[in-house]
Amino acid sequence: MKINQIIREKRKVLSLTQEQIAELLGVSTPAVNKWEKGSTYPDITLLPAIARLLRIDLNTLMSFNEDLTDIEIEKFVNELDKVVREQNYQTAFQRAIDKIHEYPTCDELVYSAILYLDGARFLYNVAEPEQYQETFETFYQRLSENENPEIRDLSIGMLISYARKKEAYSSAEELINKLPFSQIDREEQLAILYQEQKKYSDAEKLWEHRILKGVTEIQTALVNMIEIALHENRHMDADFIADKYAAITRLFSFPEWQQYNAHLQLAIERKDKDTCISILSKMLPAMRKKWNSQDCKLYQNAEGTEVTALSSKVVDSLCEELNSKDEFAFIRDCADFKKLMAQMGR
């Protein structure tokens, strides 16, 4: 709550009029009126007197909080997403910067807001996404010194990614060497400890998380191996790896649409129009389907893993790319493609 709102609400709680406040403080009634509208602020020398008059401390009057809670941060990031969808990305970006200026020491806010915005610029196909990169990079530099390992390591990871894209390979290697190395897996040790204590629910939750994380890491590795095989013209190897990608995705009950990713990658690389249309006709509708990890016996204790909303955003983004990017021009003159886009509401 801002200072103008606090003055107005506390004054009303005490059943005081603006005229009474003005008289007690030795200022004009229009001045108090402007304070409450937020068009001007009280002189700093008046703040102690205003706090005493409203029977609050200065911290409350100045709406001073050192940090936001995790719940407040999560709510704010959700609000940013709503602004991006209903207004535009630039408005959400500026709102995040303003919030960070309001809570300059809250690294958890910086981490959550900037990480969201960094991904959203691509998820929502923001025009000229590179214009925001310098700002994000500055924040990641700051967060790379954070005491929280999760915040620090992910921020360093983002800086590594940025350095690679700029072909600043020596900087990327220096950042990689900055990452801590440990042979002790904290999550695994906790899971074993909980299991020995018969805290089975806590242990199972950690094991499930490792499966989710592990499969995602395998998928990433396979996609990169396909890319290498294609660069080296090892097409049979690329097909074999793509089959493994689809198989592991099905085996571990990941969302249906993900199993098509690798084969779509190959079809696009080969400009194989018929295969692309065939895959997209199955993949795009599957992205609209509800998927909740808790529906699978492997992930019954997982939390917050409903990804239907996310996959719906991805399908909208993918459809937009299919209709606009040069790399997909080879399929846009196909009648079946136009029919598929119409079915998807594009």
Short mmCIF file of C-alpha atoms in Angstrom, two decimals:
data_model
loop_
_atom_site.label_atom_id
_atom_site.label_comp_id
_atom_site.label_asym_id
_atom_site.label_seq_id
_atom_site.Cartn_x
_atom_site.Cartn_y
_atom_site.Cartn_z
CA MET A 1 0.00 0.00 0.00
CA LYS A 2 1.38 3.43 -0.96
CA ILE A 3 1.78 6.38 1.41
CA ASN A 4 -1.24 8.23 -0.03
CA GLN A 5 -3.46 5.19 0.56
CA ILE A 6 -2.14 4.76 4.09
CA ILE A 7 -2.78 8.40 5.01
CA ARG A 8 -6.32 8.23 3.61
CA GLU A 9 -7.25 4.92 5.23
CA LYS A 10 -5.71 5.68 8.63
CA ARG A 11 -7.36 9.11 8.68
CA LYS A 12 -10.75 7.50 8.06
CA VAL A 13 -10.15 4.85 10.73
CA LEU A 14 -9.54 7.69 13.22
CA SER A 15 -12.66 9.54 11.92
CA LEU A 16 -10.62 12.62 11.05
CA THR A 17 -11.37 14.96 8.16
CA GLN A 18 -8.79 16.35 5.78
CA GLU A 19 -9.44 19.76 7.33
CA GLN A 20 -8.67 18.42 10.82
CA ILE A 21 -5.46 16.76 9.62
CA ALA A 22 -4.41 20.02 7.95
CA GLU A 23 -5.11 22.05 11.07
CA LEU A 24 -3.26 19.68 13.37
CA LEU A 25 -0.22 19.60 11.09
CA GLY A 26 -0.24 23.30 10.26
CA VAL A 27 -0.69 22.80 6.50
CA SER A 28 -3.47 23.62 4.04
CA THR A 29 -6.42 21.33 3.36
CA PRO A 30 -5.61 21.23 -0.39
CA ALA A 31 -2.13 19.95 0.55
CA VAL A 32 -3.64 16.99 2.46
CA ASN A 33 -6.02 16.39 -0.42
CA LYS A 34 -3.08 16.17 -2.85
CA TRP A 35 -1.25 13.78 -0.52
CA GLU A 36 -4.21 11.41 -0.51
CA LYS A 37 -4.58 11.60 -4.29
CA GLY A 38 -0.91 10.76 -4.67
CA SER A 39 -0.23 13.85 -6.81
CA THR A 40 2.23 15.24 -4.22
CA TYR A 41 4.01 13.88 -1.13
CA PRO A 42 4.35 15.36 2.35
CA ASP A 43 7.56 17.20 3.18
CA ILE A 44 10.02 14.80 4.78
CA THR A 45 10.08 16.92 7.98
CA LEU A 46 6.35 16.26 8.42
CA LEU A 47 6.57 12.48 8.28
CA PRO A 48 7.21 11.86 12.02
CA ALA A 49 4.30 14.15 12.93
CA ILE A 50 1.99 12.45 10.43
CA ALA A 51 2.95 9.02 11.78
CA ARG A 52 2.24 10.11 15.36
CA LEU A 53 -1.05 11.72 14.33
CA LEU A 54 -2.19 8.57 12.52
CA ARG A 55 -0.90 6.39 15.41
CA ILE A 56 1.44 4.33 13.25
CA ASP A 57 5.22 4.02 13.00
CA LEU A 58 7.31 5.52 10.23
CA ASN A 59 7.94 2.15 8.59
CA THR A 60 4.20 1.60 8.21
CA LEU A 61 3.66 5.14 6.92
CA MET A 62 6.38 4.69 4.31
CA SER A 63 5.01 1.20 3.52
CA PHE A 64 8.50 -0.12 4.15
CA ASN A 65 9.04 -3.84 3.76
CA GLU A 66 12.55 -5.13 3.20
CA ASP A 67 11.38 -8.07 1.13
CA LEU A 68 8.30 -9.58 -0.40
CA THR A 69 7.12 -13.02 0.67
CA ASP A 70 7.31 -15.99 -1.71
CA ILE A 71 3.51 -15.88 -2.07
CA GLU A 72 3.59 -12.16 -2.93
CA ILE A 73 6.31 -12.76 -5.51
CA GLU A 74 4.41 -15.64 -7.10
CA LYS A 75 1.28 -13.50 -7.26
CA PHE A 76 3.21 -10.65 -8.87
CA VAL A 77 4.72 -12.91 -11.55
CA ASN A 78 1.24 -14.25 -12.33
CA GLU A 79 0.09 -10.64 -12.69
CA LEU A 80 2.95 -9.99 -15.12
CA ASP A 81 1.83 -12.93 -17.24
CA LYS A 82 -1.71 -11.55 -17.30
CA VAL A 83 -0.43 -8.12 -18.39
CA VAL A 84 1.59 -9.72 -21.22
CA ARG A 85 -1.45 -11.64 -22.45
CA GLU A 86 -4.06 -8.90 -22.06
CA GLN A 87 -1.97 -5.77 -22.74
CA ASN A 88 1.58 -6.09 -24.01
CA TYR A 89 5.05 -7.23 -23.07
CA GLN A 90 6.55 -3.73 -22.69
CA THR A 91 3.95 -2.78 -20.07
CA ALA A 92 4.74 -5.94 -18.07
CA PHE A 93 8.47 -5.30 -18.42
CA GLN A 94 8.17 -1.76 -17.09
CA ARG A 95 5.91 -2.91 -14.25
CA ALA A 96 8.56 -5.44 -13.21
CA ILE A 97 11.33 -2.83 -13.31
CA ASP A 98 9.22 -0.46 -11.19
CA LYS A 99 8.58 -3.23 -8.66
CA ILE A 100 12.28 -4.06 -8.50
CA HIS A 101 13.05 -0.38 -7.84
CA GLU A 102 10.47 -0.48 -5.07
CA TYR A 103 12.17 -3.53 -3.48
CA PRO A 104 15.79 -3.11 -4.61
CA THR A 105 17.23 -5.60 -2.10
CA CYS A 106 14.75 -8.41 -2.80
CA ASP A 107 16.80 -10.73 -5.01
CA GLU A 108 14.04 -13.36 -4.97
CA LEU A 109 11.76 -10.83 -6.70
CA VAL A 110 14.46 -9.93 -9.23
CA TYR A 111 15.15 -13.60 -9.92
CA SER A 112 11.50 -14.59 -10.42
CA ALA A 113 10.44 -11.53 -12.44
CA ILE A 114 13.47 -11.40 -14.73
CA LEU A 115 13.49 -15.15 -15.35
CA TYR A 116 9.81 -15.00 -16.30
CA LEU A 117 10.25 -12.00 -18.60
CA ASP A 118 13.33 -13.51 -20.23
CA GLY A 119 11.36 -16.61 -21.23
CA ALA A 120 8.14 -14.76 -22.04
CA ARG A 121 9.75 -12.63 -24.75
CA PHE A 122 10.19 -15.81 -26.82
CA LEU A 123 7.09 -17.65 -25.63
CA TYR A 124 4.92 -14.74 -26.81
CA ASN A 125 7.02 -13.88 -29.89
CA VAL A 126 7.82 -10.36 -28.68
CA ALA A 127 9.07 -8.06 -31.42
CA GLU A 128 12.81 -7.33 -31.21
CA PRO A 129 13.39 -9.49 -28.11
CA GLU A 130 17.11 -8.67 -28.11
CA GLN A 131 16.41 -5.10 -26.94
CA TYR A 132 15.76 -6.43 -23.41
CA GLN A 133 18.82 -8.66 -23.20
CA GLU A 134 21.22 -6.05 -21.82
CA THR A 135 18.85 -5.33 -18.93
CA PHE A 136 18.43 -9.03 -18.15
CA GLU A 137 22.16 -9.62 -18.37
CA THR A 138 22.79 -6.83 -15.86
CA PHE A 139 20.39 -8.44 -13.39
CA TYR A 140 21.88 -11.91 -13.94
CA GLN A 141 25.34 -10.47 -13.22
CA ARG A 142 24.04 -9.19 -9.90
CA LEU A 143 22.31 -12.46 -9.06
CA SER A 144 25.40 -14.51 -9.94
CA GLU A 145 26.85 -13.42 -6.58
CA ASN A 146 23.73 -14.36 -4.58
CA GLU A 147 24.17 -16.59 -1.53
CA ASN A 148 21.22 -18.76 -2.55
CA PRO A 149 22.74 -21.59 -4.67
CA GLU A 150 19.61 -21.97 -6.81
CA ILE A 151 19.50 -18.27 -7.71
CA ARG A 152 23.27 -18.02 -8.17
CA ASP A 153 23.73 -21.12 -10.30
CA LEU A 154 20.76 -20.52 -12.60
CA SER A 155 21.86 -16.90 -13.10
CA ILE A 156 25.35 -18.04 -14.03
CA GLY A 157 23.74 -20.55 -16.38
CA MET A 158 21.82 -17.76 -18.11
CA LEU A 159 25.01 -15.69 -18.44
CA ILE A 160 26.72 -18.72 -20.00
CA SER A 161 23.89 -19.02 -22.50
CA TYR A 162 24.13 -15.33 -23.37
CA ALA A 163 27.91 -15.59 -23.80
CA ARG A 164 27.56 -18.59 -26.13
CA LYS A 165 25.02 -16.76 -28.30
CA LYS A 166 27.45 -13.83 -28.61
CA GLU A 167 30.24 -16.35 -29.38
CA ALA A 168 32.11 -15.01 -26.35
CA TYR A 169 33.43 -18.49 -25.70
CA SER A 170 36.25 -17.51 -23.34
CA SER A 171 33.74 -15.67 -21.14
CA ALA A 172 31.42 -18.67 -21.24
CA GLU A 173 34.23 -21.01 -20.16
CA GLU A 174 35.19 -18.66 -17.34
CA LEU A 175 31.60 -18.66 -16.10
CA ILE A 176 31.35 -22.45 -16.37
CA ASN A 177 34.46 -22.79 -14.22
CA LYS A 178 32.79 -20.49 -11.70
CA LEU A 179 30.04 -23.03 -11.11
CA PRO A 180 30.54 -25.10 -7.94
CA PHE A 181 31.34 -28.79 -8.33
CA SER A 182 30.28 -31.37 -5.82
CA GLN A 183 30.02 -35.15 -5.98
CA ILE A 184 27.48 -35.06 -3.17
CA ASP A 185 23.93 -34.92 -4.48
CA ARG A 186 21.91 -33.04 -1.87
CA GLU A 187 18.50 -34.18 -3.15
CA GLU A 188 19.56 -37.83 -3.30
CA GLN A 189 21.01 -37.72 0.21
CA LEU A 190 17.83 -36.17 1.58
CA ALA A 191 15.66 -38.75 -0.17
CA ILE A 192 17.72 -41.60 1.32
CA LEU A 193 17.60 -39.98 4.75
CA TYR A 194 13.81 -39.53 4.64
CA GLN A 195 13.37 -43.10 3.48
CA GLU A 196 15.43 -44.45 6.38
CA GLN A 197 13.33 -42.33 8.75
CA LYS A 198 10.19 -43.84 7.18
CA LYS A 199 9.13 -40.41 5.93
CA TYR A 200 7.98 -42.12 2.78
CA SER A 201 5.89 -39.30 1.35
CA ASP A 202 8.79 -36.83 1.62
CA ALA A 203 11.23 -39.35 0.15
CA GLU A 204 8.93 -40.32 -2.71
CA LYS A 205 8.37 -36.67 -3.60
CA LEU A 206 12.11 -36.18 -4.01
CA TRP A 207 12.54 -39.36 -6.07
CA GLU A 208 9.67 -38.30 -8.32
CA HIS A 209 11.27 -34.91 -8.82
CA ARG A 210 14.50 -36.62 -9.84
CA ILE A 211 12.63 -38.65 -12.46
CA LEU A 212 10.96 -35.54 -13.90
CA LYS A 213 14.24 -33.67 -13.93
CA GLY A 214 16.20 -36.64 -15.23
CA VAL A 215 13.89 -37.31 -18.18
CA THR A 216 13.98 -33.61 -19.10
CA GLU A 217 17.78 -33.70 -19.03
CA ILE A 218 17.81 -36.82 -21.23
CA GLN A 219 15.45 -35.13 -23.71
CA THR A 220 17.76 -32.12 -23.87
CA ALA A 221 20.79 -34.35 -24.44
CA LEU A 222 19.04 -36.29 -27.23
CA VAL A 223 17.95 -33.11 -29.04
CA ASN A 224 21.54 -31.87 -29.01
CA MET A 225 22.81 -35.26 -30.22
CA ILE A 226 20.35 -35.08 -33.13
CA GLU A 227 21.68 -31.64 -34.02
CA ILE A 228 25.27 -32.95 -34.03
CA ALA A 229 24.31 -35.97 -36.15
CA LEU A 230 22.62 -33.71 -38.70
CA HIS A 231 25.64 -31.41 -38.90
CA GLU A 232 27.80 -34.47 -39.59
CA ASN A 233 25.32 -35.88 -42.12
CA ARG A 234 24.72 -38.99 -39.99
CA HIS A 235 21.03 -39.17 -40.87
CA MET A 236 20.47 -42.76 -39.77
CA ASP A 237 21.90 -41.88 -36.36
CA ALA A 238 19.62 -38.84 -36.17
CA ASP A 239 16.58 -41.03 -36.92
CA PHE A 240 17.65 -43.57 -34.29
CA ILE A 241 18.08 -40.85 -31.62
CA ALA A 242 14.72 -39.28 -32.53
CA ASP A 243 13.06 -42.68 -32.03
CA LYS A 244 14.69 -42.93 -28.59
CA TYR A 245 13.43 -39.43 -27.73
CA ALA A 246 9.86 -40.41 -28.60
CA ALA A 247 10.15 -43.72 -26.74
CA ILE A 248 11.47 -42.26 -23.50
CA THR A 249 8.82 -39.53 -23.57
CA ARG A 250 6.08 -42.17 -23.84
CA LEU A 251 7.73 -44.52 -21.35
CA PHE A 252 7.81 -41.89 -18.61
CA SER A 253 4.29 -40.60 -19.33
CA PHE A 254 5.26 -37.07 -20.31
CA PRO A 255 2.72 -34.95 -22.25
CA GLU A 256 1.80 -36.66 -25.51
CA TRP A 257 2.82 -33.73 -27.72
CA GLN A 258 6.44 -33.85 -26.52
CA GLN A 259 7.07 -37.22 -28.16
CA TYR A 260 6.81 -35.55 -31.58
CA ASN A 261 9.45 -32.87 -30.92
CA ALA A 262 12.50 -34.71 -32.21
CA HIS A 263 10.89 -36.10 -35.36
CA LEU A 264 9.48 -32.64 -36.15
CA GLN A 265 13.00 -31.24 -35.78
CA LEU A 266 14.24 -33.74 -38.38
CA ALA A 267 11.36 -33.12 -40.78
CA ILE A 268 11.90 -29.36 -40.68
CA GLU A 269 15.64 -29.75 -41.23
CA ARG A 270 14.97 -31.95 -44.25
CA LYS A 271 12.18 -29.73 -45.60
CA ASP A 272 9.98 -32.84 -45.64
CA LYS A 273 6.56 -31.26 -46.22
CA ASP A 274 4.42 -34.40 -45.89
CA THR A 275 6.10 -35.60 -42.69
CA CYS A 276 5.88 -32.12 -41.15
CA ILE A 277 2.14 -31.91 -41.82
CA SER A 278 1.61 -35.45 -40.52
CA ILE A 279 3.46 -34.72 -37.27
CA LEU A 280 1.85 -31.29 -36.73
CA SER A 281 -1.64 -32.73 -37.27
CA LYS A 282 -1.05 -34.95 -34.22
CA MET A 283 1.19 -32.67 -32.19
CA LEU A 284 -0.79 -29.40 -32.23
CA PRO A 285 -4.15 -30.86 -31.05
CA ALA A 286 -2.26 -32.87 -28.39
CA MET A 287 -0.88 -29.61 -26.99
CA ARG A 288 -4.43 -28.57 -26.15
CA LYS A 289 -5.01 -31.68 -24.07
CA LYS A 290 -4.92 -31.48 -20.28
CA TRP A 291 -1.87 -33.06 -18.70
CA ASN A 292 -1.30 -33.26 -14.98
CA SER A 293 1.71 -35.19 -13.73
CA GLN A 294 -0.23 -36.34 -10.67
CA ASP A 295 -2.45 -38.46 -12.92
CA CYS A 296 0.54 -40.76 -13.46
CA LYS A 297 1.56 -43.21 -10.73
CA LEU A 298 5.18 -42.11 -11.13
CA TYR A 299 4.42 -38.55 -10.04
CA GLN A 300 1.59 -38.81 -7.54
CA ASN A 301 3.32 -36.58 -5.00
CA ALA A 302 4.46 -33.94 -7.47
CA GLU A 303 3.25 -30.41 -6.86
CA GLY A 304 2.43 -27.63 -9.26
CA THR A 305 3.02 -29.63 -12.41
CA GLU A 306 -0.19 -28.87 -14.29
CA VAL A 307 1.24 -27.74 -17.63
CA THR A 308 -1.91 -27.43 -19.73
CA ALA A 309 -1.84 -23.63 -19.61
CA LEU A 310 1.83 -23.55 -20.55
CA SER A 311 1.44 -25.95 -23.48
CA SER A 312 -1.52 -23.87 -24.73
CA LYS A 313 0.77 -20.82 -24.78
CA VAL A 314 3.43 -22.85 -26.60
CA VAL A 315 0.99 -24.04 -29.27
CA ASP A 316 -0.15 -20.46 -29.92
CA SER A 317 3.46 -19.37 -30.20
CA LEU A 318 4.32 -22.31 -32.49
CA CYS A 319 1.36 -21.62 -34.76
CA GLU A 320 2.43 -18.00 -35.06
CA GLU A 321 5.95 -19.06 -36.01
CA LEU A 322 4.63 -21.57 -38.54
CA ASN A 323 2.66 -18.78 -40.20
CA SER A 324 5.43 -16.17 -40.19
CA LYS A 325 8.98 -17.52 -40.02
CA ASP A 326 10.98 -18.17 -43.20
CA GLU A 327 12.12 -21.63 -42.08
CA PHE A 328 8.51 -22.85 -42.31
CA ALA A 329 7.69 -21.23 -45.66
CA PHE A 330 8.03 -24.59 -47.43
CA ILE A 331 4.80 -25.91 -45.86
CA ARG A 332 2.63 -22.78 -45.98
CA ASP A 333 1.39 -23.33 -49.56
CA CYS A 334 0.10 -26.78 -48.64
CA ALA A 335 -3.71 -27.14 -48.48
CA ASP A 336 -3.46 -29.57 -45.56
CA PHE A 337 -1.39 -27.04 -43.61
CA LYS A 338 -3.97 -24.29 -44.18
CA LYS A 339 -6.72 -26.67 -43.10
CA LEU A 340 -4.76 -27.57 -39.93
CA MET A 341 -4.25 -23.89 -39.06
CA ALA A 342 -7.97 -23.27 -39.52
CA GLN A 343 -8.73 -26.14 -37.15
CA MET A 344 -6.37 -24.58 -34.59
CA GLY A 345 -8.15 -21.24 -34.94
CA ARG A 346 -5.19 -19.53 -36.62
#
